[in-house]
Amino acid sequence: MKSLAEIADTLLGYDPDALAAQSVNTFLAGMVPLPTQTEALALMQALGRVLAQDIISPIDVPPHDNSAMDGYAFDGSALSANKPLQLQIAGSALAGKPFSGQIGAGQCLHIMTGAILPPGLDTVVPQELVKVHKNCIEIAPGIVQPGDNRRLRGEDVHCGSVALTKGSVLGPAALGLLASLGLPKATVFRKLRVAYFSTGDEILSLGDSPREGAVFDSNRYTVSGMLQCMGIECIDLGVVRDDPDLLESAFLQAAAQADAIVTSGGVSVGEADHTKAMMRQLAHSDTAGEGGVAFWRIAMRPGRPMAVGRIGRVPLFGLPGNPVAVMVTFLAFVRPALWQMMGASPNDPQVQCPMLQARSSEAIRKKPGRTEYQRAIVSRTADGALQVRITGQQGSGVLSSMVQANGLMVLPHGQGNIAIGDTVEVMMFAGVL
Ligand code: AMP
Ligand code: MG
C-alpha cells in the first residue's frame, strides 16, 4: 500500500492549499484499496452488486435460429423481384413445439414467434402481409427480403464469448442477461461497509430539544441516503461533539467496523475543529505506516476544505460541514472512490453520473481559478433543446437548492463568466441519488 506522500508525489504540482478538483480524484484513486472478498449470490439477491469475475457464456443465446414474428417461414431464395410467390402450408411450429416433418420445394411453415426455424427455411413473412386461400399463401413481390424476421442462433450472446466483464454493476438488464445464460448465481464482491458520523457542538440529533445556536443534523441523513443509493451497508455513529477524546474513540470505533469512514464538519480552520488534530494524532500512532491524513483546500465551490487519509488501512473522507458542500464533495469525489473500493469499472454506466451539455438560460458570474458546482435544473425549451437554469440561492448551506435541482452545473477551473445561451456541462444526479 502506497503512503499518502507517495501518492501525492505522483500528482503534478501537488499543493494542499489549492488543489484542483481533478487532482482530488487522481489522489483518491491511488489511495483506496480494491476489494478482495467475494460471495456467490442467487441472481435475485445480486441487484446493484459488482461482478467479481468475467462471465463466459456456456451457451448460444438464442440457442437456435427462430422466428421473430407470427407468420410463414420459407426458403427466401424462392422470392422473385416482380412475381408473387405461392406456397403450400406444410404444417405449423410454435415456441416450444417444433415442427418435425419435412418442408419441400414450394412449401412453407406456419410459424409463431420464438419457434425454431427448421433447416432450409431462412425467411419469415408476417401473417398480416399475406393472402391465404385454403392451404396456400401468396406473398406479393417486394414485401420481404431473404433473411427477414429471423433471429439467428447466438445473435445475442455466442457460446464462449464474454457476456459480462468483471467490474460490471449488476442492473436489471445484467441480471436478465445472466439468467438467459442459465446461470443461477453470480460471484460478486462483498458489500462495502461505511461508517459515518457528524461532528459539531452545535449539531442536534433528531428528537433533541432545540437550543439557541444549534441546528439539526442533516448531513447524516444525506450521507446515509447517498450511501444507500450505492448499495452500501451503513454504520451510523451519530453526532460527535467537538471533543478530542470523543472524536478519537469515534474514529477508532469506525475504523474497527468499517471499510471506509465518512465524516462531516470540523475540517475548516475554525477553533473547535479538533478533527484535524485528532486525525493527525491517530495517523501518527499507526505503527504499520499506512495511516496518514492530508488536509486540503480544494479550488472549488462549494466544498473548499476536505480531509482525506487513512486510519490504519481504512480510508477516511472528512467532508466539510455545510450541507450542500457535503453532497457536492460526496458526488464529485467520494462516490467514485467508493465505487472503486466496491470493484466497479470506472466507466460502468451505473457508476458515472451522466454528463449533459445544455444552454444556460441566464448569465452567471464565475471567477476563473476554481471549479464551481451550481445546483441546476435541466429542462427542454419549446423547440426541444436542452436548457439549464440554476436554482436560486446557491449558498453552501441551502439544502433546498439540492432538493429542487436535478443536476450540478459544472463550471470548470479556467472558466470565467457565463453569458445567456452559453453551453455548459451538467452532471445529472436525478436517478442516481
Ligand atoms: P464546520 O465545517 O464544522 O465548521 O461547519 C460548517 C457549517 O456547517 C456550520 O454552519 C455548521 O453548523 C454546519 N454543519 C456542520 N455539520 C452539520 C450537520 N451535520 N448538519 C447540518 N449542518 C451542519
Ligand atoms: Mg463544526
Coordinates of C-alpha atoms and ligand atoms in Angstrom, one line a residue:
M1 CA 0.0 0.0 0.0
K2 CA 1.5 3.4 -1.0
S3 CA 1.8 6.1 1.6
L4 CA -0.1 9.3 1.2
A5 CA 3.2 11.2 0.5
E6 CA 4.0 8.7 -2.3
I7 CA 0.6 9.2 -3.9
A8 CA 0.9 13.0 -3.6
D9 CA 4.3 12.7 -5.4
T10 CA 2.5 11.3 -8.5
L11 CA 0.4 14.4 -8.8
L12 CA 1.9 17.2 -10.8
G13 CA 2.3 20.4 -8.8
Y14 CA 0.5 19.0 -5.7
D15 CA -0.5 21.9 -3.4
P16 CA -2.7 21.0 -0.5
D17 CA -3.7 24.7 -0.2
A18 CA -5.0 25.0 -3.8
L19 CA -5.8 21.6 -5.1
A20 CA -7.6 21.3 -8.4
A21 CA -10.8 19.2 -8.3
Q22 CA -9.5 16.7 -10.9
S23 CA -6.4 16.1 -8.8
V24 CA -8.6 15.0 -5.9
N25 CA -10.0 12.1 -8.0
T26 CA -6.5 11.0 -9.0
F27 CA -5.3 11.1 -5.4
L28 CA -8.3 9.2 -4.1
A29 CA -8.0 6.6 -6.9
G30 CA -4.4 6.0 -5.7
M31 CA -5.4 5.9 -2.0
V32 CA -8.3 3.5 -1.8
P33 CA -7.9 -0.3 -2.0
L34 CA -9.6 -2.7 -4.4
P35 CA -12.0 -5.3 -3.0
T36 CA -10.8 -8.9 -2.5
Q37 CA -13.6 -10.8 -0.8
T38 CA -16.3 -12.3 -2.9
E39 CA -19.5 -14.2 -2.4
A40 CA -21.8 -16.2 -4.7
L41 CA -25.4 -14.9 -4.7
A42 CA -28.6 -16.1 -6.2
L43 CA -29.4 -13.7 -9.1
M44 CA -32.4 -12.2 -7.4
Q45 CA -30.2 -11.1 -4.5
A46 CA -27.5 -9.6 -6.7
L47 CA -29.1 -6.4 -7.9
G48 CA -26.8 -3.5 -7.6
R49 CA -23.8 -5.7 -6.7
V50 CA -20.5 -5.7 -8.6
L51 CA -19.5 -8.7 -10.6
A52 CA -16.2 -10.2 -9.4
Q53 CA -15.3 -12.3 -12.5
D54 CA -15.8 -12.2 -16.3
I55 CA -18.8 -14.3 -17.3
I56 CA -18.1 -16.6 -20.3
S57 CA -21.3 -17.8 -21.8
P58 CA -21.8 -21.6 -21.6
I59 CA -24.4 -21.5 -24.4
D60 CA -25.6 -19.6 -27.5
V61 CA -28.5 -17.2 -26.9
P62 CA -30.8 -17.8 -28.6
P63 CA -30.0 -21.5 -28.7
H64 CA -31.4 -21.9 -32.3
D65 CA -32.5 -19.9 -35.3
N66 CA -36.0 -18.8 -34.6
S67 CA -38.8 -16.7 -35.9
A68 CA -39.1 -13.0 -34.8
M69 CA -42.8 -12.8 -36.0
D70 CA -46.0 -14.8 -36.2
G71 CA -46.1 -15.7 -39.9
Y72 CA -44.9 -18.1 -42.5
A73 CA -41.3 -19.4 -42.8
F74 CA -39.9 -20.4 -46.2
D75 CA -36.8 -20.5 -48.3
G76 CA -36.0 -16.9 -49.2
S77 CA -34.2 -17.9 -52.4
A78 CA -37.6 -18.6 -54.0
L79 CA -38.5 -14.9 -53.8
S80 CA -38.7 -13.0 -57.1
A81 CA -38.5 -9.3 -57.6
N82 CA -41.6 -8.9 -59.7
K83 CA -43.8 -12.0 -59.3
P84 CA -45.9 -13.1 -56.4
L85 CA -44.8 -16.3 -54.6
Q86 CA -47.3 -19.0 -53.9
L87 CA -46.5 -21.6 -51.2
Q88 CA -48.4 -24.5 -49.7
I89 CA -48.6 -24.6 -45.9
A90 CA -47.0 -27.9 -44.8
G91 CA -47.6 -27.6 -41.1
S92 CA -47.1 -25.4 -38.1
A93 CA -44.5 -24.7 -35.4
L94 CA -45.0 -22.9 -32.1
A95 CA -42.5 -21.7 -29.4
G96 CA -41.6 -24.9 -27.5
K97 CA -43.4 -27.1 -30.1
P98 CA -41.1 -27.5 -33.1
F99 CA -42.2 -28.9 -36.4
S100 CA -40.8 -32.3 -37.0
G101 CA -41.8 -33.1 -40.6
Q102 CA -40.1 -32.2 -43.9
I103 CA -40.7 -28.9 -45.9
G104 CA -40.3 -29.5 -49.6
A105 CA -39.8 -27.0 -52.5
G106 CA -42.9 -24.8 -52.9
Q107 CA -43.9 -25.3 -49.3
C108 CA -43.9 -23.1 -46.2
L109 CA -44.4 -23.5 -42.4
H110 CA -46.9 -21.6 -40.3
I111 CA -44.7 -20.3 -37.5
M112 CA -45.1 -18.4 -34.3
T113 CA -42.7 -16.0 -32.6
G114 CA -39.8 -17.9 -30.9
A115 CA -40.5 -21.2 -32.7
I116 CA -37.4 -23.0 -34.2
L117 CA -36.8 -22.4 -37.9
P118 CA -36.2 -25.8 -39.5
P119 CA -33.1 -26.2 -41.7
G120 CA -33.5 -24.6 -45.1
L121 CA -36.1 -22.0 -44.0
D122 CA -34.4 -18.6 -43.6
T123 CA -37.2 -16.1 -44.1
V124 CA -40.4 -15.3 -42.3
V125 CA -43.3 -13.2 -43.8
P126 CA -45.6 -11.7 -41.2
Q127 CA -49.0 -13.3 -41.4
E128 CA -50.8 -10.0 -41.8
L129 CA -48.9 -9.4 -45.1
V130 CA -50.0 -12.5 -47.0
K131 CA -53.2 -13.6 -48.7
V132 CA -54.3 -17.1 -47.5
H133 CA -56.5 -19.3 -49.8
K134 CA -57.3 -22.6 -48.3
N135 CA -54.0 -24.4 -47.7
C136 CA -51.8 -21.8 -49.6
I137 CA -50.4 -18.4 -49.2
E138 CA -49.5 -15.7 -51.7
I139 CA -46.6 -13.3 -51.0
A140 CA -46.7 -10.1 -53.1
P141 CA -43.3 -9.1 -54.6
G142 CA -41.1 -6.7 -52.6
I143 CA -42.7 -7.1 -49.2
V144 CA -40.0 -9.3 -47.7
Q145 CA -36.3 -9.9 -48.4
P146 CA -34.4 -13.2 -47.8
G147 CA -33.4 -13.4 -44.2
D148 CA -36.1 -11.1 -42.8
N149 CA -37.7 -11.7 -39.4
R150 CA -35.2 -14.4 -38.5
R151 CA -33.3 -14.4 -35.2
L152 CA -30.0 -16.2 -35.6
R153 CA -28.6 -18.7 -33.1
G154 CA -26.1 -16.8 -30.8
E155 CA -27.0 -13.4 -32.1
D156 CA -27.4 -12.0 -28.5
V157 CA -24.5 -14.0 -26.9
H158 CA -22.2 -16.5 -28.5
C159 CA -21.2 -19.6 -26.6
G160 CA -17.6 -19.0 -25.3
S161 CA -17.8 -15.2 -25.5
V162 CA -17.5 -12.8 -22.6
A163 CA -21.1 -11.9 -21.8
L164 CA -20.3 -9.5 -18.9
T165 CA -17.0 -8.3 -17.6
K166 CA -15.6 -8.2 -14.1
G167 CA -16.5 -4.9 -12.5
S168 CA -19.9 -4.6 -14.1
V169 CA -22.6 -3.3 -11.7
L170 CA -25.5 -5.7 -12.0
G171 CA -28.6 -3.7 -13.0
P172 CA -31.9 -5.3 -14.1
A173 CA -30.7 -5.9 -17.7
A174 CA -27.5 -7.6 -16.5
L175 CA -29.5 -9.9 -14.1
G176 CA -31.7 -10.8 -17.0
L177 CA -28.7 -11.5 -19.3
L178 CA -27.2 -13.8 -16.7
A179 CA -30.5 -15.6 -16.3
S180 CA -30.7 -16.0 -20.1
L181 CA -27.4 -17.9 -19.9
G182 CA -28.9 -20.3 -17.4
L183 CA -26.6 -19.2 -14.6
P184 CA -28.5 -19.3 -11.3
K185 CA -25.8 -17.5 -9.3
A186 CA -23.3 -14.6 -9.7
T187 CA -20.0 -14.2 -7.9
V188 CA -19.9 -10.6 -6.6
F189 CA -17.7 -8.6 -4.3
R190 CA -18.7 -8.4 -0.7
K191 CA -20.8 -5.4 0.3
L192 CA -18.9 -2.4 1.4
R193 CA -19.4 -1.2 4.9
V194 CA -19.1 2.5 5.6
A195 CA -19.3 4.2 9.0
Y196 CA -20.2 7.8 9.2
F197 CA -20.7 10.5 11.8
S198 CA -21.4 14.2 12.0
T199 CA -19.3 16.5 14.2
G200 CA -20.0 19.7 16.0
D201 CA -21.1 21.1 19.4
E202 CA -24.0 22.9 17.7
I203 CA -25.4 19.8 16.0
L204 CA -28.6 18.3 17.3
S205 CA -29.8 14.8 16.7
L206 CA -33.5 14.4 15.8
G207 CA -35.5 14.3 19.0
D208 CA -33.1 16.6 20.9
S209 CA -34.7 19.8 22.2
P210 CA -33.8 22.8 20.1
R211 CA -31.5 25.3 21.8
E212 CA -30.1 28.6 20.8
G213 CA -27.4 28.5 18.1
A214 CA -28.0 24.8 17.4
V215 CA -29.1 23.1 14.2
F216 CA -30.4 19.7 13.4
D217 CA -28.1 17.2 11.9
S218 CA -29.0 16.9 8.2
N219 CA -25.6 15.6 7.0
R220 CA -26.1 12.1 8.4
Y221 CA -29.3 11.8 6.5
T222 CA -27.9 12.9 3.2
V223 CA -24.8 10.8 3.6
S224 CA -26.7 7.8 4.6
G225 CA -29.1 8.3 1.7
M226 CA -26.2 8.6 -0.8
L227 CA -24.5 5.5 0.6
Q228 CA -27.7 3.5 0.4
C229 CA -28.3 4.6 -3.2
M230 CA -25.0 2.8 -3.9
G231 CA -26.0 -0.4 -2.1
I232 CA -23.5 0.2 0.8
E233 CA -24.1 -1.1 4.3
C234 CA -24.3 1.9 6.6
I235 CA -22.9 2.1 10.1
D236 CA -24.4 5.2 11.8
L237 CA -22.2 6.5 14.6
G238 CA -24.4 9.5 15.3
V239 CA -23.2 13.0 16.2
V240 CA -19.9 13.5 17.9
R241 CA -19.2 16.7 19.9
D242 CA -16.1 18.8 19.3
D243 CA -14.2 17.0 22.0
P244 CA -10.8 15.3 21.3
D245 CA -11.5 12.2 23.4
L246 CA -14.9 11.6 22.0
L247 CA -13.6 12.1 18.4
E248 CA -10.7 9.8 18.9
S249 CA -13.0 7.0 20.2
A250 CA -15.4 7.6 17.3
F251 CA -12.6 7.3 14.7
L252 CA -11.3 4.1 16.3
Q253 CA -14.7 2.6 16.6
A254 CA -15.4 3.5 12.9
A255 CA -12.1 2.1 11.7
A256 CA -12.6 -1.2 13.6
Q257 CA -16.0 -1.9 12.0
A258 CA -16.0 -0.4 8.5
D259 CA -14.2 -0.5 5.2
A260 CA -14.3 3.4 4.9
I261 CA -15.2 6.3 7.1
V262 CA -17.2 9.4 6.1
T263 CA -17.4 12.4 8.5
S264 CA -18.8 15.9 8.1
G265 CA -17.7 19.1 9.7
G266 CA -14.6 20.1 11.7
V267 CA -12.2 20.2 8.8
S268 CA -12.1 24.0 8.3
V269 CA -9.8 26.4 10.2
G270 CA -12.4 27.1 12.9
E271 CA -11.2 27.0 16.5
A272 CA -13.2 24.0 17.5
D273 CA -12.0 21.9 14.6
H274 CA -10.5 19.1 16.6
T275 CA -11.0 16.6 13.9
K276 CA -7.7 17.7 12.3
A277 CA -5.6 17.4 15.4
M278 CA -7.3 14.1 16.2
M279 CA -6.8 12.6 12.7
R280 CA -3.1 13.6 12.8
Q281 CA -2.6 12.0 16.2
L282 CA -4.3 8.8 15.1
A283 CA -2.3 8.7 11.9
H284 CA 0.9 9.1 13.8
S285 CA 0.1 6.4 16.3
D286 CA -0.3 4.0 13.5
T287 CA 2.7 1.6 13.5
A288 CA 2.2 0.0 10.1
G289 CA 2.9 3.3 8.4
E290 CA -0.2 3.0 6.3
G291 CA -2.2 5.7 8.1
G292 CA -1.9 9.4 7.4
V293 CA -4.1 12.3 6.8
A294 CA -3.9 15.3 4.4
F295 CA -5.9 18.5 4.7
W296 CA -6.8 20.2 1.5
R297 CA -8.2 23.4 0.4
I298 CA -9.7 22.4 -2.9
A299 CA -10.1 25.1 -5.6
M300 CA -13.9 24.5 -5.8
R301 CA -17.2 25.9 -4.6
P302 CA -18.9 24.8 -2.6
G303 CA -16.8 22.4 -0.6
R304 CA -13.4 24.0 -0.2
P305 CA -12.0 22.2 2.9
M306 CA -11.6 18.5 3.0
A307 CA -9.5 16.0 4.9
V308 CA -8.5 12.6 3.4
G309 CA -6.4 9.9 4.7
R310 CA -6.3 6.5 6.4
I311 CA -6.9 5.4 10.0
G312 CA -4.8 2.3 9.8
R313 CA -5.8 0.9 6.5
V314 CA -9.3 2.3 6.5
P315 CA -9.8 5.3 4.1
L316 CA -11.3 8.4 5.7
F317 CA -13.2 11.1 3.9
G318 CA -13.5 14.1 6.1
L319 CA -16.1 16.3 4.3
P320 CA -16.9 19.9 5.1
G321 CA -19.8 20.7 7.4
N322 CA -22.0 22.7 5.1
P323 CA -24.9 20.5 3.9
V324 CA -24.6 21.3 0.2
A325 CA -20.8 21.0 0.3
V326 CA -21.2 17.5 1.8
M327 CA -23.4 16.4 -1.1
V328 CA -21.2 18.0 -3.8
T329 CA -17.9 16.6 -2.4
F330 CA -19.5 13.2 -2.0
L331 CA -20.8 13.2 -5.6
A332 CA -17.6 14.6 -7.1
F333 CA -15.0 12.7 -5.1
V334 CA -16.3 10.1 -2.5
R335 CA -18.8 8.3 -4.7
P336 CA -16.2 7.5 -7.5
A337 CA -13.7 6.4 -4.8
L338 CA -16.3 4.1 -3.1
W339 CA -17.3 2.5 -6.4
Q340 CA -13.6 1.8 -6.9
M341 CA -13.5 0.1 -3.5
M342 CA -16.5 -1.9 -4.5
G343 CA -14.7 -3.2 -7.5
A344 CA -16.8 -1.4 -10.2
S345 CA -15.3 -0.4 -13.5
P346 CA -14.9 3.4 -13.6
N347 CA -16.7 3.6 -16.9
D348 CA -19.7 1.4 -15.9
P349 CA -22.9 3.3 -16.8
Q350 CA -24.2 2.8 -13.2
V351 CA -21.1 4.4 -11.8
Q352 CA -20.9 7.5 -13.9
C353 CA -23.3 10.4 -13.3
P354 CA -24.5 11.2 -16.9
M355 CA -23.0 14.5 -18.2
L356 CA -25.1 16.6 -20.5
Q357 CA -24.5 19.8 -22.4
A358 CA -27.2 22.5 -22.2
R359 CA -27.7 26.1 -22.9
S360 CA -27.6 28.4 -19.9
S361 CA -30.8 30.4 -19.7
E362 CA -29.2 33.0 -17.6
A363 CA -25.9 34.9 -17.1
I364 CA -23.8 33.5 -14.3
R365 CA -20.8 35.2 -12.6
K366 CA -17.8 32.9 -12.2
K367 CA -14.2 33.5 -11.3
P368 CA -11.5 31.6 -13.1
G369 CA -9.3 29.5 -10.8
R370 CA -11.8 27.2 -9.1
T371 CA -14.4 24.6 -10.2
E372 CA -17.9 25.6 -9.3
Y373 CA -20.8 23.2 -8.9
Q374 CA -24.1 25.1 -9.2
R375 CA -27.4 23.4 -8.3
A376 CA -29.2 23.3 -11.6
I377 CA -32.4 22.3 -13.3
V378 CA -32.2 20.9 -16.8
S379 CA -35.4 21.1 -18.9
R380 CA -36.4 21.4 -22.6
T381 CA -37.2 24.6 -24.4
A382 CA -40.4 24.7 -26.6
D383 CA -38.3 23.6 -29.6
G384 CA -36.9 20.6 -27.7
A385 CA -33.3 21.9 -26.9
L386 CA -31.8 21.3 -23.5
Q387 CA -31.6 24.3 -21.3
V388 CA -30.4 24.8 -17.8
R389 CA -31.0 27.3 -15.1
I390 CA -29.6 27.5 -11.5
T391 CA -31.9 27.0 -8.5
G392 CA -31.9 30.5 -7.0
Q393 CA -29.9 30.7 -3.8
Q394 CA -26.5 28.9 -4.2
G395 CA -25.3 29.2 -0.6
S396 CA -23.5 26.1 0.6
G397 CA -26.0 25.7 3.5
V398 CA -29.1 26.0 1.3
L399 CA -30.1 22.3 1.1
S400 CA -33.4 23.1 -0.6
S401 CA -31.4 24.1 -3.7
M402 CA -30.3 20.4 -3.9
V403 CA -33.9 19.2 -3.5
Q404 CA -35.1 21.3 -6.4
A405 CA -32.1 20.5 -8.7
N406 CA -31.8 17.5 -11.0
G407 CA -28.1 18.1 -11.6
L408 CA -25.0 20.1 -10.9
M409 CA -23.8 22.6 -13.5
V410 CA -20.0 22.1 -13.5
L411 CA -18.1 25.3 -14.4
P412 CA -14.5 24.2 -14.9
H413 CA -11.4 25.7 -13.3
G414 CA -10.4 28.1 -16.0
Q415 CA -13.9 29.2 -16.9
G416 CA -14.9 32.9 -16.5
N417 CA -18.4 34.4 -16.5
I418 CA -21.2 32.7 -18.4
A419 CA -23.4 34.6 -20.8
I420 CA -27.1 33.7 -21.6
G421 CA -27.1 31.0 -24.2
D422 CA -23.6 29.7 -23.5
T423 CA -23.3 25.9 -23.5
V424 CA -22.3 24.4 -20.1
E425 CA -21.8 20.9 -18.7
V426 CA -24.2 19.4 -16.3
M427 CA -23.6 16.4 -14.1
M428 CA -27.0 14.8 -13.7
F429 CA -27.9 13.2 -10.4
A430 CA -31.6 12.6 -10.8
G431 CA -32.0 8.8 -10.9
V432 CA -28.5 8.4 -9.3
L433 CA -29.5 9.9 -5.9
Ligands
AMP1 P1 -17.9 23.2 10.1 O1 -17.2 22.7 8.8 O2 -17.9 22.2 11.2 O3 -17.2 24.5 10.5 O4 -19.4 23.5 9.7 C1 -19.7 24.4 8.7 C2 -21.2 24.8 8.8 O5 -21.9 23.6 8.5 C3 -21.7 25.3 10.1 O6 -22.6 26.3 9.9 C4 -22.3 24.1 10.7 O7 -23.3 24.4 11.7 C5 -22.9 23.4 9.5 N1 -23.0 22.0 9.8 C6 -22.0 21.2 10.2 N2 -22.4 19.9 10.4 C7 -23.7 19.9 10.1 C8 -24.7 18.9 10.1 N3 -24.4 17.6 10.4 N4 -25.9 19.2 9.7 C9 -26.2 20.5 9.4 N5 -25.4 21.5 9.4 C10 -24.1 21.2 9.7
MG2 MG -18.0 22.2 13.2

